[in-house]
PDB file of C-alpha atoms in Angstrom:
ATOM      1  CA  MET N 808     -71.823  23.812 -55.645  1.00 37.00           C
ATOM      2  CA  SER N 809     -71.786  20.077 -55.838  1.00 37.00           C
ATOM      3  CA  SER N 810     -69.293  18.105 -57.851  1.00 39.00           C
ATOM      4  CA  ALA N 811     -68.335  14.517 -58.412  1.00 38.00           C
ATOM      5  CA  HIS N 812     -64.595  13.858 -58.178  1.00 37.00           C
ATOM      6  CA  ASN N 813     -62.750  11.189 -60.149  1.00 38.00           C
ATOM      7  CA  LYS N 814     -59.026  10.568 -59.671  1.00 38.00           C
ATOM      8  CA  VAL N 815     -57.244  10.136 -63.000  1.00 37.00           C
ATOM      9  CA  GLY N 816     -53.479   9.686 -62.909  1.00 42.00           C
ATOM     10  CA  ARG N 817     -52.028  12.763 -61.288  1.00 42.00           C
ATOM     11  CA  THR N 818     -55.106  14.890 -61.800  1.00 41.00           C
ATOM     12  CA  CYS N 819     -58.449  15.090 -60.097  1.00 40.00           C
ATOM     13  CA  ILE N 820     -61.225  15.582 -62.615  1.00 41.00           C
ATOM     14  CA  ILE N 821     -64.253  17.498 -61.388  1.00 41.00           C
ATOM     15  CA  GLN N 822     -67.480  16.861 -63.217  1.00 46.00           C
ATOM     16  CA  ALA N 823     -69.285  20.162 -62.951  1.00 50.00           C
ATOM     17  CA  ASP N 824     -73.015  20.490 -62.600  1.00 60.00           C
ATOM     18  CA  ALA N 825     -75.015  23.468 -63.896  1.00 64.00           C
ATOM     19  CA  ASP N 826     -74.422  25.506 -60.712  1.00 77.00           C
ATOM     20  CA  ASP N 827     -70.670  24.914 -60.995  1.00 80.00           C
ATOM     21  CA  ARG N 828     -70.646  26.006 -64.627  1.00 86.00           C
ATOM     22  CA  ALA N 829     -72.641  29.142 -63.816  1.00 91.00           C
ATOM     23  CA  ALA N 830     -70.254  29.992 -60.982  1.00 92.00           C
ATOM     24  CA  LEU N 831     -67.271  29.486 -63.290  1.00 95.00           C
ATOM     25  CA  ASP N 832     -68.918  31.697 -65.929  1.00 94.00           C
ATOM     26  CA  ARG N 833     -69.264  34.467 -63.329  1.00 95.00           C
ATOM     27  CA  PHE N 834     -65.713  33.913 -62.040  1.00 95.00           C
ATOM     28  CA  CYS N 835     -64.115  33.800 -65.517  1.00 96.00           C
ATOM     29  CA  PRO N 836     -66.526  35.457 -67.952  1.00 96.00           C
ATOM     30  CA  ASP N 837     -63.774  35.670 -70.580  1.00 97.00           C
ATOM     31  CA  LEU N 838     -62.510  32.095 -70.186  1.00 98.00           C
ATOM     32  CA  ALA N 839     -63.476  31.179 -73.753  1.00 97.00           C
ATOM     33  CA  GLU N 840     -61.297  34.075 -74.979  1.00 98.00           C
ATOM     34  CA  TRP N 841     -58.155  32.991 -73.119  1.00 98.00           C
ATOM     35  CA  PRO N 842     -56.844  30.811 -75.980  1.00 98.00           C
ATOM     36  CA  ARG N 843     -57.033  33.729 -78.435  1.00 98.00           C
ATOM     37  CA  SER N 844     -55.356  36.065 -75.930  1.00 98.00           C
ATOM     38  CA  TRP N 845     -52.388  33.654 -75.775  1.00 98.00           C
ATOM     39  CA  GLN N 846     -52.279  33.121 -79.536  1.00 96.00           C
ATOM     40  CA  GLY N 847     -49.020  33.698 -81.361  1.00 94.00           C
ATOM     41  CA  GLU N 848     -50.116  31.728 -84.404  1.00 95.00           C
ATOM     42  CA  ASP N 849     -53.324  30.009 -85.505  1.00 95.00           C
ATOM     43  CA  SER N 850     -52.371  26.576 -84.141  1.00 94.00           C
ATOM     44  CA  ASP N 851     -52.053  28.058 -80.632  1.00 97.00           C
ATOM     45  CA  VAL N 852     -55.826  28.443 -80.317  1.00 98.00           C
ATOM     46  CA  ILE N 853     -56.453  24.678 -80.227  1.00 97.00           C
ATOM     47  CA  VAL N 854     -53.620  24.185 -77.745  1.00 97.00           C
ATOM     48  CA  GLY N 855     -54.985  27.076 -75.687  1.00 98.00           C
ATOM     49  CA  GLN N 856     -58.446  25.502 -75.637  1.00 98.00           C
ATOM     50  CA  ASN N 857     -56.878  22.276 -74.379  1.00 98.00           C
ATOM     51  CA  ILE N 858     -55.045  24.206 -71.668  1.00 98.00           C
ATOM     52  CA  VAL N 859     -58.302  25.862 -70.575  1.00 98.00           C
ATOM     53  CA  GLU N 860     -60.074  22.487 -70.415  1.00 98.00           C
ATOM     54  CA  PHE N 861     -57.188  21.045 -68.409  1.00 98.00           C
ATOM     55  CA  LEU N 862     -57.234  23.946 -65.929  1.00 98.00           C
ATOM     56  CA  LYS N 863     -61.026  24.202 -65.487  1.00 97.00           C
ATOM     57  CA  PRO N 864     -61.143  21.586 -62.698  1.00 96.00           C
ATOM     58  CA  PHE N 865     -58.639  23.652 -60.710  1.00 97.00           C
ATOM     59  CA  LEU N 866     -60.705  26.801 -61.229  1.00 97.00           C
ATOM     60  CA  HIS N 867     -63.801  24.903 -60.048  1.00 95.00           C
ATOM     61  CA  GLU N 868     -61.872  23.718 -57.000  1.00 95.00           C
ATOM     62  CA  LEU N 869     -60.847  27.273 -56.122  1.00 95.00           C
ATOM     63  CA  LEU N 870     -64.513  28.293 -56.243  1.00 95.00           C
ATOM     64  CA  ARG N 871     -65.478  25.369 -54.043  1.00 93.00           C
ATOM     65  CA  HIS N 872     -63.205  26.707 -51.287  1.00 92.00           C
ATOM     66  CA  GLN N 873     -65.168  29.978 -51.148  1.00 89.00           C
ATOM     67  CA  LEU N 874     -62.091  32.179 -51.071  1.00 93.00           C
ATOM     68  CA  ALA N 875     -62.344  35.952 -50.906  1.00 95.00           C
ATOM     69  CA  ASP N 876     -63.162  37.638 -54.219  1.00 94.00           C
ATOM     70  CA  LYS N 877     -59.770  39.365 -54.346  1.00 96.00           C
ATOM     71  CA  THR N 878     -57.971  36.055 -53.758  1.00 97.00           C
ATOM     72  CA  LEU N 879     -60.039  34.325 -56.438  1.00 97.00           C
ATOM     73  CA  ARG N 880     -59.297  37.096 -58.938  1.00 97.00           C
ATOM     74  CA  ARG N 881     -55.579  36.881 -58.168  1.00 98.00           C
ATOM     75  CA  HIS N 882     -55.536  33.092 -58.702  1.00 98.00           C
ATOM     76  CA  ARG N 883     -57.615  33.431 -61.880  1.00 98.00           C
ATOM     77  CA  ASN N 884     -55.202  36.017 -63.282  1.00 98.00           C
ATOM     78  CA  HIS N 885     -52.225  33.830 -62.445  1.00 98.00           C
ATOM     79  CA  ILE N 886     -53.785  30.815 -64.154  1.00 98.00           C
ATOM     80  CA  TRP N 887     -54.320  32.977 -67.238  1.00 98.00           C
ATOM     81  CA  MET N 888     -50.657  34.038 -67.020  1.00 98.00           C
ATOM     82  CA  LEU N 889     -49.530  30.397 -66.706  1.00 98.00           C
ATOM     83  CA  GLY N 890     -51.476  29.439 -69.826  1.00 98.00           C
ATOM     84  CA  GLY N 891     -49.842  32.235 -71.776  1.00 97.00           C
ATOM     85  CA  GLU N 892     -46.423  31.223 -70.505  1.00 96.00           C
ATOM     86  CA  ALA N 893     -47.057  27.623 -71.583  1.00 97.00           C
ATOM     87  CA  ILE N 894     -47.864  28.795 -75.119  1.00 97.00           C
ATOM     88  CA  ARG N 895     -44.796  31.070 -75.191  1.00 96.00           C
ATOM     89  CA  ARG N 896     -42.496  28.277 -74.055  1.00 95.00           C
ATOM     90  CA  ARG N 897     -43.888  25.921 -76.700  1.00 96.00           C
ATOM     91  CA  HIS N 898     -42.658  28.422 -79.292  1.00 94.00           C
ATOM     92  CA  ASP N 899     -39.233  28.755 -77.658  1.00 94.00           C
ATOM     93  CA  ASP N 900     -38.643  25.000 -77.278  1.00 95.00           C
ATOM     94  CA  PRO N 901     -39.769  22.682 -80.085  1.00 91.00           C
ATOM     95  CA  GLU N 902     -39.610  19.687 -77.718  1.00 94.00           C
ATOM     96  CA  LEU N 903     -42.292  21.262 -75.522  1.00 94.00           C
ATOM     97  CA  SER N 904     -44.575  21.650 -78.510  1.00 92.00           C
ATOM     98  CA  LYS N 905     -44.660  17.850 -78.791  1.00 94.00           C
ATOM     99  CA  GLN N 906     -45.896  17.367 -75.211  1.00 96.00           C
ATOM    100  CA  PRO N 907     -49.557  17.008 -74.301  1.00 97.00           C
ATOM    101  CA  VAL N 908     -50.794  20.080 -72.418  1.00 96.00           C
ATOM    102  CA  GLU N 909     -51.173  18.055 -69.205  1.00 97.00           C
ATOM    103  CA  THR N 910     -47.467  17.200 -69.239  1.00 96.00           C
ATOM    104  CA  LEU N 911     -46.469  20.695 -70.318  1.00 96.00           C
ATOM    105  CA  ILE N 912     -48.357  22.403 -67.481  1.00 97.00           C
ATOM    106  CA  PHE N 913     -47.315  19.869 -64.856  1.00 94.00           C
ATOM    107  CA  ASN N 914     -43.664  20.248 -65.886  1.00 94.00           C
ATOM    108  CA  LEU N 915     -43.837  24.060 -65.751  1.00 96.00           C
ATOM    109  CA  ILE N 916     -44.860  24.063 -62.101  1.00 97.00           C
ATOM    110  CA  GLU N 917     -43.380  22.419 -59.019  1.00 94.00           C
ATOM    111  CA  GLU N 918     -43.845  22.244 -55.281  1.00 95.00           C
ATOM    112  CA  GLU N 919     -41.940  25.513 -54.898  1.00 96.00           C
ATOM    113  CA  GLY N 920     -43.881  27.514 -57.471  1.00 97.00           C
ATOM    114  CA  GLY N 921     -44.128  28.273 -61.136  1.00 97.00           C
ATOM    115  CA  PRO N 922     -41.881  29.267 -63.990  1.00 96.00           C
ATOM    116  CA  LEU N 923     -40.137  32.615 -64.083  1.00 94.00           C
ATOM    117  CA  ILE N 924     -42.380  34.828 -66.159  1.00 92.00           C
ATOM    118  CA  TRP N 925     -41.015  36.633 -69.178  1.00 78.00           C
ATOM    119  CA  PRO N 926     -41.088  39.549 -69.663  1.00 80.00           C
ATOM    120  CA  ARG N 927     -40.063  39.881 -66.087  1.00 84.00           C
ATOM    121  CA  ILE N 928     -42.567  40.708 -63.408  1.00 93.00           C
ATOM    122  CA  THR N 929     -41.667  42.153 -60.019  1.00 94.00           C
ATOM    123  CA  GLU N 930     -40.423  39.874 -57.270  1.00 95.00           C
ATOM    124  CA  SER N 931     -43.635  40.313 -55.273  1.00 96.00           C
ATOM    125  CA  GLU N 932     -45.720  39.519 -58.386  1.00 96.00           C
ATOM    126  CA  GLN N 933     -43.593  36.420 -59.028  1.00 97.00           C
ATOM    127  CA  ASN N 934     -44.031  35.342 -55.393  1.00 97.00           C
ATOM    128  CA  SER N 935     -47.791  35.728 -55.696  1.00 98.00           C
ATOM    129  CA  PHE N 936     -47.782  33.808 -58.998  1.00 98.00           C
ATOM    130  CA  ASP N 937     -45.711  31.074 -57.319  1.00 98.00           C
ATOM    131  CA  THR N 938     -48.363  30.744 -54.603  1.00 98.00           C
ATOM    132  CA  THR N 939     -51.001  29.982 -57.227  1.00 98.00           C
ATOM    133  CA  CYS N 940     -48.680  27.543 -59.000  1.00 98.00           C
ATOM    134  CA  ARG N 941     -47.996  25.713 -55.712  1.00 97.00           C
ATOM    135  CA  LYS N 942     -51.758  25.334 -55.229  1.00 97.00           C
ATOM    136  CA  LEU N 943     -52.132  24.056 -58.780  1.00 98.00           C
ATOM    137  CA  TYR N 944     -49.237  21.634 -58.263  1.00 97.00           C
ATOM    138  CA  ARG N 945     -50.844  20.217 -55.102  1.00 96.00           C
ATOM    139  CA  PHE N 946     -54.151  19.908 -56.921  1.00 96.00           C
ATOM    140  CA  LEU N 947     -52.635  18.067 -59.879  1.00 95.00           C
ATOM    141  CA  ALA N 948     -50.371  15.867 -57.767  1.00 93.00           C
ATOM    142  CA  HIS N 949     -52.716  15.134 -54.866  1.00 90.00           C
ATOM    143  CA  GLY N 950     -56.197  16.286 -55.867  1.00 82.00           C
ATOM    144  CA  LYS N 951     -56.379  19.030 -53.247  1.00 76.00           C
ATOM    145  CA  VAL N 952     -55.729  22.757 -53.150  1.00 73.00           C
ATOM    146  CA  ALA N 953     -55.021  23.393 -49.463  1.00 64.00           C
TER     147      ALA N 953
END
């Protein structure tokens, strides 16, 4: 996969070529359905689509690192979970619903991990989720996953 990288603010935008898009389609065949899976009300779909677009460069970057299939699936599932948590929190906190998705996602994660997931997941599942969120944080803050 070849990609052109552009640094924009805190995020690294990856311009995907056809091979990248095909790889992402294989990696996340249901990616277009994620916004509907997070939907609590009709307006969530547009926000969910924006979240997916914001997170696609990170998903491309994970693929570029040629991680094991199991590791890729775990990260993919955690990114899906993070998107759903972002939508849920927008409903719980009206101030969050005013934030652009870039700010919302970046503020949900930190160097140490991600938000506590509700309903609760096990400690080992939360630790695994936190690993993905740390990678996403490094990617958004510094443009690298490792």
